[in-house]
Short mmCIF file of C-alpha atoms in Angstrom, two decimals:
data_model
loop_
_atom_site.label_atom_id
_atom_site.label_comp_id
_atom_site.label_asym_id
_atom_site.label_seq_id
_atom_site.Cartn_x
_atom_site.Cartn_y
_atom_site.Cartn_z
CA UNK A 1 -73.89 10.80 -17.63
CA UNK A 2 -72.33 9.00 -21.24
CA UNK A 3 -69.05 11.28 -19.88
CA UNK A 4 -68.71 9.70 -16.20
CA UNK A 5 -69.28 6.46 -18.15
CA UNK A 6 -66.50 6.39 -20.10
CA UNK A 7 -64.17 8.54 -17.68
CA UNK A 8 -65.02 5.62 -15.15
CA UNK A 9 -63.80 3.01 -17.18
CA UNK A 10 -60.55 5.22 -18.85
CA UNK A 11 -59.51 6.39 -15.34
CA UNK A 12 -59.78 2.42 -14.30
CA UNK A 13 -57.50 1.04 -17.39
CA UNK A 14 -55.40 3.62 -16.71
CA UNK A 15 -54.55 2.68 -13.43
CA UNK A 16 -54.34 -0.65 -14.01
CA UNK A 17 -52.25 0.26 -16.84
CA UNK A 18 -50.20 1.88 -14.67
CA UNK A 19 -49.56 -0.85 -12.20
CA UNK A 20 -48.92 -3.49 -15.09
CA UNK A 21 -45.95 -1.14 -16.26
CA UNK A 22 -44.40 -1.45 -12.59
CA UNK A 23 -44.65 -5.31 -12.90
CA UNK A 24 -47.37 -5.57 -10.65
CA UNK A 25 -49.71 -7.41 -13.05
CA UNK A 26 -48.77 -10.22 -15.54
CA UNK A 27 -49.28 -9.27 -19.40
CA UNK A 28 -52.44 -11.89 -19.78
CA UNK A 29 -54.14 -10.52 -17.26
CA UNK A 30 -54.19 -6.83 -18.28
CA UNK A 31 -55.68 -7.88 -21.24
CA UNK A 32 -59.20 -7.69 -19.70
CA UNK A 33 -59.83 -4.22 -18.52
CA UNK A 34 -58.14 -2.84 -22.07
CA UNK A 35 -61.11 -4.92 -23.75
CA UNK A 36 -63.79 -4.00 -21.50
CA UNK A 37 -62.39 -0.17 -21.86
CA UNK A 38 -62.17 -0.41 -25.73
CA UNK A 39 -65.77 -1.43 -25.71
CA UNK A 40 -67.62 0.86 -23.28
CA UNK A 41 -65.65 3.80 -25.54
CA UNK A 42 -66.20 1.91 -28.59
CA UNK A 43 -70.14 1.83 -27.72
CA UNK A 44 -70.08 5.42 -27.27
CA UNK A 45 -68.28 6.23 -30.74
CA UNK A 46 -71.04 4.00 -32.37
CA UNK A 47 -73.63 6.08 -30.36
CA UNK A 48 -72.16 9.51 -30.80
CA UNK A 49 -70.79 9.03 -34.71
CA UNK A 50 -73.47 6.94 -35.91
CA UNK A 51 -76.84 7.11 -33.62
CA UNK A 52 -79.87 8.63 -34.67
CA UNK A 53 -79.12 12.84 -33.09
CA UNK A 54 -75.34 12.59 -34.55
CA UNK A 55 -74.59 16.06 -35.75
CA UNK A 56 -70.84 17.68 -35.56
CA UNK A 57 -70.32 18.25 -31.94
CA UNK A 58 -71.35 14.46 -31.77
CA UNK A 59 -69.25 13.35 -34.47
CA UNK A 60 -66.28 15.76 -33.30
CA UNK A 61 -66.37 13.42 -29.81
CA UNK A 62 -66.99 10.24 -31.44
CA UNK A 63 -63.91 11.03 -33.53
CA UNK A 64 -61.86 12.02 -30.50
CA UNK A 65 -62.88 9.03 -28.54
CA UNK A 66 -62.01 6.78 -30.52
CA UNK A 67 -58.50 7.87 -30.13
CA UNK A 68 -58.79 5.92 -26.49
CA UNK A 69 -60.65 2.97 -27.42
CA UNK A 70 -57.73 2.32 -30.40
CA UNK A 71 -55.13 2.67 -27.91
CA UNK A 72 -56.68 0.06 -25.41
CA UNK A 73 -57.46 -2.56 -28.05
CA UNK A 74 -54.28 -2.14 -29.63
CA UNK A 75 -52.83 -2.68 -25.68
CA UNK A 76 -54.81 -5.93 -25.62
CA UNK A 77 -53.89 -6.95 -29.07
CA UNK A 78 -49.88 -6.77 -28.12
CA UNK A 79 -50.28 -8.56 -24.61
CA UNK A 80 -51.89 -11.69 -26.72
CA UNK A 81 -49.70 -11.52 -29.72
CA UNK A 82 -46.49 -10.56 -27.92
CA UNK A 83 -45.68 -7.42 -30.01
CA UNK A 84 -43.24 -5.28 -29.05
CA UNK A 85 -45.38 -1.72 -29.33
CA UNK A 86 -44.25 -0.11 -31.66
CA UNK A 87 -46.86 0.47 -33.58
CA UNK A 88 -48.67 1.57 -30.77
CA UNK A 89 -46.03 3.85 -30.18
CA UNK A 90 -46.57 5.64 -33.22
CA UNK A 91 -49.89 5.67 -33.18
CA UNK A 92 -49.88 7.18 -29.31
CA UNK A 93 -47.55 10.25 -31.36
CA UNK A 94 -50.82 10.59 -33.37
CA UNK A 95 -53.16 10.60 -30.45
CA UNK A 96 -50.35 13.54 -28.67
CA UNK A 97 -50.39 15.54 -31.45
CA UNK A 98 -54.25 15.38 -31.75
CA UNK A 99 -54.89 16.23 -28.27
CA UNK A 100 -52.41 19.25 -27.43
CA UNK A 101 -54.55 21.56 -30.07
CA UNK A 102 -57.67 19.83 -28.45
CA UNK A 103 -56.80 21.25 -25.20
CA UNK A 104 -55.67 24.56 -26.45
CA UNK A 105 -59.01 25.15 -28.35
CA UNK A 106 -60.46 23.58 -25.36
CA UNK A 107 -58.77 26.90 -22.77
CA UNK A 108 -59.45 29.44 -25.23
CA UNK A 109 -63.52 28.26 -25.35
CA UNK A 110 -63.69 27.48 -21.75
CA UNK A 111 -66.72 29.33 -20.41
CA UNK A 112 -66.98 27.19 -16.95
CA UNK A 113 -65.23 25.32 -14.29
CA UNK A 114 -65.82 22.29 -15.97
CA UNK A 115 -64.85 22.86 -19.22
CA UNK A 116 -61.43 24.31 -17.66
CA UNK A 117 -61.04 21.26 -16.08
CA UNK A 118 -61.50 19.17 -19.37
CA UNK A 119 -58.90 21.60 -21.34
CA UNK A 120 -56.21 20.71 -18.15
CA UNK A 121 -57.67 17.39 -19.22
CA UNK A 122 -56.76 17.10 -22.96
CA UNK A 123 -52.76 18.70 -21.98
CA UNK A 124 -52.55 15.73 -19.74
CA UNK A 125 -53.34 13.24 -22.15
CA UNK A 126 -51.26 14.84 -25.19
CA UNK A 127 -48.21 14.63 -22.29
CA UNK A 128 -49.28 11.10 -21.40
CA UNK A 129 -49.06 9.60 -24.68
CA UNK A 130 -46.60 11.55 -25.64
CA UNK A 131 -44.52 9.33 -23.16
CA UNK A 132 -45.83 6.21 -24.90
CA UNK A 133 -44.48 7.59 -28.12
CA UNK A 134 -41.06 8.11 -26.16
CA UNK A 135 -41.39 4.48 -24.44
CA UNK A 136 -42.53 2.43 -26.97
CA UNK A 137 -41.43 4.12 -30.36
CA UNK A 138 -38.09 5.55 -29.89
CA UNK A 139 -36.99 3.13 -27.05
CA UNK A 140 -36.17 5.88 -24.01
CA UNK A 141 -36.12 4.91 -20.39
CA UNK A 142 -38.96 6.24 -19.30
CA UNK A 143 -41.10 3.14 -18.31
CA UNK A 144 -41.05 3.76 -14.58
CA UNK A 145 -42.13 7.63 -15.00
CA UNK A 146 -44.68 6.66 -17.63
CA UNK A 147 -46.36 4.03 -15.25
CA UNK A 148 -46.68 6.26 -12.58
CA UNK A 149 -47.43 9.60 -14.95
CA UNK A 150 -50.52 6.52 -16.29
CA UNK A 151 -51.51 5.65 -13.03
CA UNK A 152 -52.18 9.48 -11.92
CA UNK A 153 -53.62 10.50 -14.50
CA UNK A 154 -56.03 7.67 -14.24
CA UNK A 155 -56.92 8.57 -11.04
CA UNK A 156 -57.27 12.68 -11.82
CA UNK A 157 -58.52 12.74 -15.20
CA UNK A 158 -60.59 9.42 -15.04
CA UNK A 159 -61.39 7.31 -12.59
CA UNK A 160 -62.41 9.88 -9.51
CA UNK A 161 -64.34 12.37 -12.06
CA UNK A 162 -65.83 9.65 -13.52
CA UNK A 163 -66.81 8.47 -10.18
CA UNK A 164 -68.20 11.70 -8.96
CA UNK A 165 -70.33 12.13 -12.01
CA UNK A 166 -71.65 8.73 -11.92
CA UNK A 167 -72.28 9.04 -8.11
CA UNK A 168 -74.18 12.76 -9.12
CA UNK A 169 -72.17 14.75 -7.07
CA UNK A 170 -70.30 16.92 -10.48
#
């Protein structure tokens, strides 16, 4: 259930992530659902790396996590400061390199479905912020195809699993 939590809530920033980088919502305002994102996947890095049953599998997540919950502070932090992203940028090259080996560990121990579907997952996310890198570190023009590639991705690797699982139907 902690998983359709926190998918809920990514696949929601994303989107709205997403629609900020078309213009659609002022800078203030997206401030909001980064926070509220950062500390639903915050709570679960707390639970998972520090509660009572952490062990490595926990810590492993917890760890991996907290890759998101960085990214959408640090995208709150920038709207109210007025930094240009850079730093973020970089970072997001840390968070792409991360996740590509994520994902291929993640197809070569996939025993289900699901855990297929998590693998596809991870490769989405190394290619997503692999685009911030692009965007926001080394300056290409790739806004418009990164705020659509955010809002998508939101919607297939976050916000409608996230939903279902919530919901009990996955």
């Amino acid at each position: 259930m902690q998983l359709g939590f926190v998918l809920f809530y990514v696949g929601a920033v994303l989107i709205l992530n997403g629609i900020w980088m078309l213009g659609r919502i002022a800078d203030r305002e997206i401030v909001v659902i980064n926070l509220v994102t950062a500390c639903v996947s915050g709570g679960v890095v707390i639970h998972d790396g520090f509660g009572a049953g952490a062990d490595l599998a926990s810590v492993r997540n917890a760890t991996l996590s907290l890759l998101f919950a960085t990214t959408y502070l640090w995208v709150a932090y920038n709207r109210l400061t007025g930094m240009d992203g850079r730093g973020l940028g970089w970072f997001s090259l840390v968070v792409a390199v991360t996740a590509l080996p994520v994902s291929l560990r993640a197809f070569a121990e996939a025993g289900t479905l699901a855990e297929g579907w998590m693998a596809v997952n991870w490769l989405v996310w190394a290619a997503l912020w692999l685009l911030y890198f692009l965007l926001l570190a080394v300056g290409r023009p790739v806004e418009r195809l990164t705020a659509w590639f955010t809002l998508l991705t939101g919607v297939f690797t976050g916000w409608l699993p996230g939903f279902l699982m919530i919901e009990g139907v996955i």
